[in-house]
Short mmCIF file of C-alpha atoms in Angstrom, two decimals:
data_model
loop_
_atom_site.label_atom_id
_atom_site.label_comp_id
_atom_site.label_asym_id
_atom_site.label_seq_id
_atom_site.Cartn_x
_atom_site.Cartn_y
_atom_site.Cartn_z
CA MET W 21 -67.66 59.72 54.08
CA SER W 22 -69.56 57.41 56.00
CA ASP W 23 -69.45 54.93 52.72
CA ILE W 24 -65.46 54.81 53.23
CA LYS W 25 -65.84 54.55 57.08
CA ASN W 26 -68.37 51.45 56.30
CA SER W 27 -66.02 49.36 53.59
CA PRO W 28 -64.12 46.43 55.06
CA ALA W 29 -60.75 46.58 54.68
CA ALA W 30 -58.23 44.92 52.83
CA THR W 31 -57.51 40.88 53.29
CA PRO W 32 -54.02 39.91 53.77
CA GLU W 33 -54.38 37.56 50.26
CA GLN W 34 -55.72 40.44 48.60
CA ARG W 35 -52.59 42.40 49.89
CA GLU W 36 -50.29 39.54 48.53
CA ASN W 37 -51.74 39.77 45.07
CA LYS W 38 -51.26 43.48 45.17
CA ILE W 39 -47.70 43.20 45.81
CA LEU W 40 -46.96 40.02 43.14
CA MET W 41 -48.73 42.30 40.18
CA VAL W 42 -46.60 45.17 41.32
CA ALA W 43 -43.11 43.07 41.48
CA MET W 44 -43.95 41.22 38.02
CA GLY W 45 -44.91 44.98 36.64
CA ILE W 46 -41.33 45.80 37.59
CA MET W 47 -39.82 42.84 36.01
CA VAL W 48 -41.55 43.67 32.79
CA VAL W 49 -40.36 46.63 32.74
CA ILE W 50 -37.03 45.85 33.34
CA CYS W 51 -36.62 43.54 30.53
CA ILE W 52 -38.22 45.76 28.39
CA VAL W 53 -35.29 48.57 29.48
CA LEU W 54 -32.76 45.64 28.57
CA ALA W 55 -33.67 44.70 25.35
CA ILE W 56 -34.07 48.34 24.26
CA LEU W 57 -30.69 48.84 25.76
CA GLY W 58 -29.08 45.66 23.90
CA PHE W 59 -30.83 46.65 20.72
CA CYS W 60 -29.14 50.26 20.88
CA PHE W 61 -25.76 49.76 22.10
CA LEU W 62 -24.85 46.39 21.62
CA ASN W 63 -22.39 45.44 18.56
CA LYS W 64 -23.55 42.65 16.01
CA PRO W 65 -21.94 39.42 16.41
CA LYS W 66 -19.58 38.25 14.23
CA ASP W 67 -19.90 35.72 12.04
CA ILE W 68 -18.53 32.08 13.28
CA VAL W 69 -16.83 29.67 11.33
CA GLU W 70 -16.67 26.14 13.16
CA GLY W 71 -14.27 23.36 11.73
CA GLN W 72 -12.29 20.54 13.48
CA ALA W 73 -8.60 19.58 13.63
CA ASP W 74 -7.55 16.62 11.74
CA ALA W 75 -3.89 14.52 11.64
CA THR W 76 -2.79 12.24 8.58
CA SER W 77 -4.01 8.69 9.45
CA ILE W 78 -1.60 5.64 7.95
CA ARG W 79 -3.78 2.32 7.61
CA ILE W 80 -0.99 0.02 8.56
CA SER W 81 -1.17 -3.46 6.72
CA GLY W 82 0.53 -6.01 4.44
CA LYS W 83 0.85 -8.60 2.06
CA LEU W 84 1.17 -11.81 4.07
CA PRO W 85 -2.28 -13.24 4.60
CA GLY W 86 -2.16 -15.33 7.91
CA ARG W 87 -2.86 -15.60 11.85
CA VAL W 88 -2.00 -12.70 14.14
CA MET W 89 0.05 -14.14 16.17
CA LYS W 90 1.43 -11.16 18.78
CA ILE W 91 0.41 -7.34 18.94
CA TYR W 92 2.58 -5.20 20.46
CA VAL W 93 0.87 -2.27 21.09
CA HIS W 94 -2.32 -0.98 22.20
CA GLU W 95 -4.74 2.18 21.42
CA GLY W 96 -3.07 5.52 22.16
CA ASP W 97 0.35 3.86 22.39
CA LEU W 98 3.26 6.57 20.99
CA VAL W 99 5.40 4.90 18.95
CA LYS W 100 8.41 5.56 16.76
CA ALA W 101 9.53 4.64 13.25
CA GLY W 102 10.74 1.11 12.62
CA ASP W 103 9.03 -0.27 15.81
CA THR W 104 7.39 -3.74 15.39
CA LEU W 105 3.32 -3.28 16.10
CA VAL W 106 2.42 -6.88 14.97
CA HIS W 107 3.61 -10.70 14.05
CA ILE W 108 1.52 -12.42 11.21
CA HIS W 109 2.37 -16.26 10.68
CA SER W 110 1.36 -18.45 7.77
CA SER W 111 2.31 -22.05 7.76
CA LEU W 112 1.21 -21.97 3.84
CA VAL W 113 3.53 -19.17 2.90
CA ASP W 114 6.55 -21.07 4.91
CA ALA W 115 5.59 -24.12 2.87
CA LYS W 116 5.80 -22.59 -0.20
CA LEU W 117 9.18 -21.00 0.78
CA MET W 118 10.60 -24.83 1.26
CA GLN W 119 8.89 -25.89 -2.22
CA ALA W 120 10.75 -22.62 -3.76
CA GLU W 121 14.03 -23.50 -2.02
CA GLY W 122 13.79 -27.09 -3.51
CA MET W 123 13.07 -25.88 -7.12
CA GLU W 124 15.90 -23.61 -7.00
CA THR W 125 18.20 -26.61 -5.22
CA VAL W 126 17.17 -28.48 -8.30
CA ALA W 127 17.52 -26.07 -11.14
CA ARG W 128 21.14 -25.39 -9.37
CA THR W 129 22.18 -28.95 -9.34
CA GLN W 130 21.06 -29.18 -13.35
CA ASN W 131 22.99 -26.01 -14.50
CA GLN W 132 26.12 -27.49 -12.84
CA LYS W 133 25.52 -31.24 -14.80
CA VAL W 134 25.62 -29.19 -17.97
CA ASP W 135 28.47 -26.63 -17.16
CA ALA W 136 30.06 -30.13 -15.98
CA GLY W 137 29.98 -31.44 -19.53
CA THR W 138 29.73 -35.45 -20.78
CA ARG W 139 31.14 -37.72 -18.04
CA LYS W 140 34.51 -39.05 -18.61
CA GLN W 141 32.80 -42.61 -19.28
CA ILE W 142 30.65 -41.64 -21.84
CA VAL W 143 33.89 -40.02 -23.67
CA GLN W 144 35.99 -43.25 -23.32
CA ALA W 145 33.31 -45.19 -25.09
CA ALA W 146 33.02 -42.71 -27.69
CA ARG W 147 37.02 -43.06 -28.47
CA ASP W 148 36.41 -46.51 -28.42
CA LEU W 149 33.66 -46.60 -30.90
CA VAL W 150 35.85 -44.36 -33.03
CA SER W 151 39.07 -46.94 -32.73
CA GLN W 152 36.73 -49.77 -33.96
CA ALA W 153 35.87 -48.19 -36.52
CA GLU W 154 39.37 -47.27 -38.33
CA ALA W 155 40.49 -50.48 -37.57
CA ALA W 156 37.16 -51.73 -39.70
CA VAL W 157 38.14 -48.75 -42.46
CA GLY W 158 41.38 -50.23 -42.51
CA ILE W 159 40.30 -53.91 -43.16
CA THR W 160 37.86 -53.08 -45.68
CA ARG W 161 39.96 -51.00 -47.42
CA LYS W 162 42.69 -53.66 -47.31
CA THR W 163 40.14 -55.95 -48.86
CA TYR W 164 38.91 -53.45 -51.30
CA THR W 165 41.81 -52.99 -53.18
CA ARG W 166 43.19 -56.79 -53.05
CA MET W 167 39.54 -57.35 -54.93
CA GLN W 168 40.22 -54.32 -57.59
CA ASN W 169 43.65 -56.10 -58.14
CA LEU W 170 42.29 -59.43 -58.86
CA PHE W 171 39.16 -57.85 -60.98
CA ASN W 172 41.88 -56.35 -62.98
CA GLU W 173 43.71 -59.97 -63.19
CA GLY W 174 40.30 -61.23 -64.08
CA VAL W 175 40.43 -63.52 -61.24
CA VAL W 176 37.13 -62.13 -59.51
CA SER W 177 33.64 -60.90 -61.06
CA GLU W 178 32.73 -57.53 -60.89
CA GLN W 179 30.51 -58.55 -58.13
CA LYS W 180 32.61 -59.31 -55.65
CA ARG W 181 34.68 -56.26 -56.51
CA ASP W 182 31.57 -54.18 -56.02
CA GLU W 183 31.00 -56.16 -52.39
CA ALA W 184 34.32 -54.97 -51.14
CA LYS W 185 33.82 -51.29 -52.50
CA ALA W 186 30.18 -51.10 -50.57
CA ALA W 187 31.80 -53.14 -47.13
CA TYR W 188 34.32 -50.20 -47.50
CA ASP W 189 32.35 -47.19 -47.93
CA ALA W 190 30.02 -48.53 -44.84
CA ALA W 191 32.61 -49.03 -42.39
CA VAL W 192 33.89 -45.13 -43.92
CA ALA W 193 30.56 -43.79 -42.85
CA ALA W 194 30.56 -45.35 -39.54
CA HIS W 195 33.72 -43.86 -38.65
CA LYS W 196 32.74 -40.55 -39.49
CA ALA W 197 29.30 -41.15 -37.33
CA ALA W 198 31.87 -42.06 -34.48
CA GLN W 199 33.94 -39.24 -34.85
CA SER W 200 30.48 -37.26 -34.76
CA GLN W 201 29.37 -38.93 -31.76
CA LEU W 202 33.15 -38.42 -29.84
CA ASP W 203 33.10 -34.58 -31.02
CA LEU W 204 29.89 -34.01 -28.92
CA ALA W 205 31.11 -35.89 -26.38
CA VAL W 206 34.00 -33.79 -25.26
CA SER W 207 32.39 -30.39 -26.50
CA GLY W 208 29.52 -31.10 -23.92
CA ALA W 209 25.99 -29.14 -23.94
CA GLN W 210 25.05 -27.12 -26.66
CA LYS W 211 25.31 -23.01 -25.98
CA GLU W 212 21.22 -23.23 -26.27
CA ASP W 213 21.09 -26.05 -23.22
CA LYS W 214 23.72 -24.03 -21.23
CA GLU W 215 21.65 -20.86 -21.26
CA SER W 216 18.18 -22.79 -20.66
CA ALA W 217 19.81 -24.24 -17.65
CA ALA W 218 21.02 -20.95 -15.98
CA ALA W 219 17.80 -19.14 -16.90
CA MET W 220 16.08 -22.03 -14.73
CA VAL W 221 18.35 -21.32 -12.09
CA ASP W 222 17.00 -17.31 -11.94
CA VAL W 223 13.70 -18.12 -12.50
CA ALA W 224 14.06 -20.68 -9.05
CA LYS W 225 15.63 -17.76 -7.56
CA GLY W 226 12.73 -15.37 -8.39
CA GLY W 227 10.53 -18.09 -6.79
CA VAL W 228 12.29 -17.96 -3.80
CA ALA W 229 12.94 -13.99 -3.74
CA GLU W 230 8.39 -13.69 -4.06
CA VAL W 231 8.06 -16.17 -1.18
CA GLN W 232 10.48 -14.11 1.14
CA SER W 233 9.13 -10.97 0.38
CA LEU W 234 5.67 -11.99 1.74
CA LEU W 235 7.89 -13.28 4.77
CA GLU W 236 8.97 -9.83 5.02
CA ASP W 237 5.70 -8.58 6.28
CA GLN W 238 5.18 -11.11 9.02
CA TYR W 239 6.55 -8.45 11.39
CA LEU W 240 4.60 -5.10 10.30
CA LEU W 241 6.99 -2.05 11.29
CA ALA W 242 5.82 1.54 12.45
CA PRO W 243 6.62 3.39 9.15
CA CYS W 244 6.75 7.21 11.13
CA ASP W 245 6.18 8.36 14.29
CA GLY W 246 3.11 8.86 15.64
CA GLN W 247 0.24 7.23 17.96
CA ILE W 248 -1.75 4.42 17.39
CA ASP W 249 -5.11 5.27 17.28
CA ALA W 250 -7.28 2.10 16.55
CA VAL W 251 -6.17 -1.76 16.17
CA TYR W 252 -9.12 -3.93 13.88
CA PRO W 253 -7.77 -7.63 14.55
CA GLU W 254 -7.60 -9.19 17.86
CA GLU W 255 -4.54 -11.97 18.69
CA SER W 256 -5.21 -15.32 16.82
CA GLU W 257 -7.52 -13.76 14.32
CA LEU W 258 -6.76 -14.52 10.81
CA VAL W 259 -6.35 -11.61 8.08
CA SER W 260 -6.57 -11.54 4.43
CA LEU W 261 -4.23 -10.01 2.16
CA GLY W 262 -3.71 -6.39 2.46
CA ALA W 263 -6.62 -6.25 5.31
CA PRO W 264 -5.79 -3.30 7.62
CA ILE W 265 -4.43 -4.29 10.79
CA MET W 266 -4.73 -0.87 12.71
CA SER W 267 -4.19 2.91 11.89
CA LEU W 268 -1.46 5.14 13.03
CA LEU W 269 -1.70 8.96 13.45
CA LYS W 270 0.81 11.25 12.24
CA LEU W 271 0.56 13.60 14.90
CA SER W 272 3.95 15.85 13.30
CA ASP W 273 1.18 16.52 10.44
CA LYS W 274 -2.30 17.89 11.62
CA TRP W 275 -4.42 20.86 9.97
CA VAL W 276 -7.88 22.39 11.12
CA THR W 277 -10.57 22.30 8.03
CA PHE W 278 -13.50 24.38 7.52
CA ASN W 279 -16.63 23.93 4.84
CA VAL W 280 -17.56 27.77 4.22
CA ARG W 281 -20.10 29.25 1.71
CA GLU W 282 -17.90 30.97 -1.12
CA GLU W 283 -19.29 34.15 0.24
CA LEU W 284 -16.97 33.89 3.01
CA LEU W 285 -13.63 33.22 0.47
CA ASN W 286 -12.85 36.80 0.21
CA ASP W 287 -11.63 36.61 3.98
CA MET W 288 -9.84 33.44 3.70
CA PRO W 289 -7.63 33.73 0.86
CA MET W 290 -4.93 31.05 -0.07
CA GLY W 291 -1.83 31.48 1.27
CA GLY W 292 -3.45 33.83 3.99
CA GLU W 293 -3.65 34.04 7.92
CA ILE W 294 -6.55 33.41 10.08
CA GLU W 295 -6.96 33.70 13.61
CA ILE W 296 -8.56 30.41 15.01
CA MET W 297 -10.05 29.58 18.68
CA ILE W 298 -9.62 26.21 20.23
CA PRO W 299 -12.29 25.76 22.89
CA ALA W 300 -11.16 22.50 24.32
CA LEU W 301 -8.02 24.26 25.23
CA ASP W 302 -9.13 27.17 27.13
CA GLN W 303 -10.42 28.65 24.35
CA LYS W 304 -6.68 29.23 23.02
CA LYS W 305 -6.11 31.72 20.45
CA THR W 306 -3.90 31.37 17.13
CA LYS W 307 -2.63 31.96 13.95
CA ALA W 308 -3.02 29.41 11.26
CA LYS W 309 -1.60 29.51 7.40
CA ILE W 310 -4.65 28.52 4.56
CA TYR W 311 -2.77 26.11 2.06
CA TYR W 312 -5.60 24.50 0.45
CA ILE W 313 -9.18 25.38 -0.76
CA ARG W 314 -11.39 23.12 -3.03
CA ASP W 315 -14.67 23.07 -4.31
CA LEU W 316 -16.98 20.48 -2.64
CA GLY W 317 -19.53 19.80 -5.57
CA THR W 318 -22.68 20.38 -6.43
CA TYR W 319 -24.07 18.02 -3.54
CA ALA W 320 -22.75 20.82 -0.87
CA THR W 321 -24.21 23.73 -2.68
CA TRP W 322 -26.80 26.05 -0.97
CA GLN W 323 -29.62 26.42 -3.16
CA ALA W 324 -31.64 29.79 -3.45
CA THR W 325 -35.28 30.21 -2.12
CA LYS W 326 -36.16 32.88 -4.36
CA ALA W 327 -36.33 32.94 -8.27
CA THR W 328 -34.79 36.32 -8.35
CA GLY W 329 -32.57 38.15 -5.99
CA GLN W 330 -30.83 35.60 -4.65
CA TRP W 331 -28.38 32.79 -6.62
CA ASP W 332 -26.86 29.77 -5.46
CA SER W 333 -23.65 29.55 -3.40
CA LYS W 334 -21.36 26.69 -3.24
CA THR W 335 -19.28 24.92 -0.51
CA PHE W 336 -15.64 25.12 -0.05
CA GLU W 337 -13.12 22.98 2.10
CA VAL W 338 -10.29 24.81 3.23
CA LYS W 339 -7.78 23.67 5.33
CA ALA W 340 -5.12 25.69 7.39
CA ARG W 341 -1.91 24.63 9.44
CA THR W 342 -1.09 26.13 12.63
CA ILE W 343 1.89 28.83 12.79
CA ASP W 344 2.96 27.53 15.95
CA SER W 345 3.25 23.78 17.16
CA ILE W 346 0.50 23.01 19.56
CA PRO W 347 1.07 19.34 21.10
CA ALA W 348 -2.19 19.48 22.66
CA LEU W 349 -4.20 20.06 19.64
CA ARG W 350 -6.29 16.62 18.94
CA PRO W 351 -7.78 15.37 15.48
CA GLY W 352 -11.41 16.00 16.23
CA MET W 353 -10.98 18.83 18.57
CA SER W 354 -13.45 22.07 17.59
CA VAL W 355 -11.70 24.98 16.11
CA VAL W 356 -13.41 28.22 15.48
CA TYR W 357 -12.63 30.93 13.10
CA PHE W 358 -14.11 34.49 13.62
CA LYS W 359 -14.93 36.56 10.94
#
């Protein structure tokens, strides 16, 4: 009794440490109780499969290499089908068009010349040659007849008669040749020449059409309604043949994509409907219909960690379209499916 009375009283520091220890003990007890309650009463969370939204992206490009003169749209702009997007100019193609049109003019002129036939002056000259040949035939025939009569009377020698005969035969041959030249001049070009000239016109037309087809792409138009996603070159830059100028998102064709292990495919059948949640749209819930399932290949296979009791699991790409139209759904947004 005397010892208790003689013991010194607890200091404020000791009392503070004691209170702190009691508080920590109470917190530990509360955490243990909450853990036990959670283990006993809370439900097991659902399996979550996370994917993302996507949309058709169209790359705008053309056949015309040249310089970007004017870009009529900006990234984020909404466009309609047929709207002008960009103007590309090529002085080289313009020069080729002038050359092709010049070749077409030459081919047309040549074809008209062939169709018109031989000039009148040439035909008249051929007629004059025929007339001269006819006159020569008449004179040599009379000379030959006279010489033949004199030879029969024994007045001239056989040589003189033969010379007159040779002159007559030569005149006849010259007449035939002149007549052939006249016939050619009158009939004009041959059928093959006319067909060849007409074919050259068609070839020249094809050259012009080829260059014009390139020039059609000097103004690139929007192939469908959508939104400009990205513009690659700047104005005044050179672009090559087929180089992408910009990309266009076709917002009317959107879907969601999930990469899932094959064990989950039983809950995601082809043509089936699943409920999804879009966190970016205030956790909006909606339904989507699966239309595409494809194996991603061996590079996406989940390898088993044990030799027995486990097996490899492949990854499949699953695509689905929302049943309701959601204009606010943007490509790249996260989409969650609760199994």
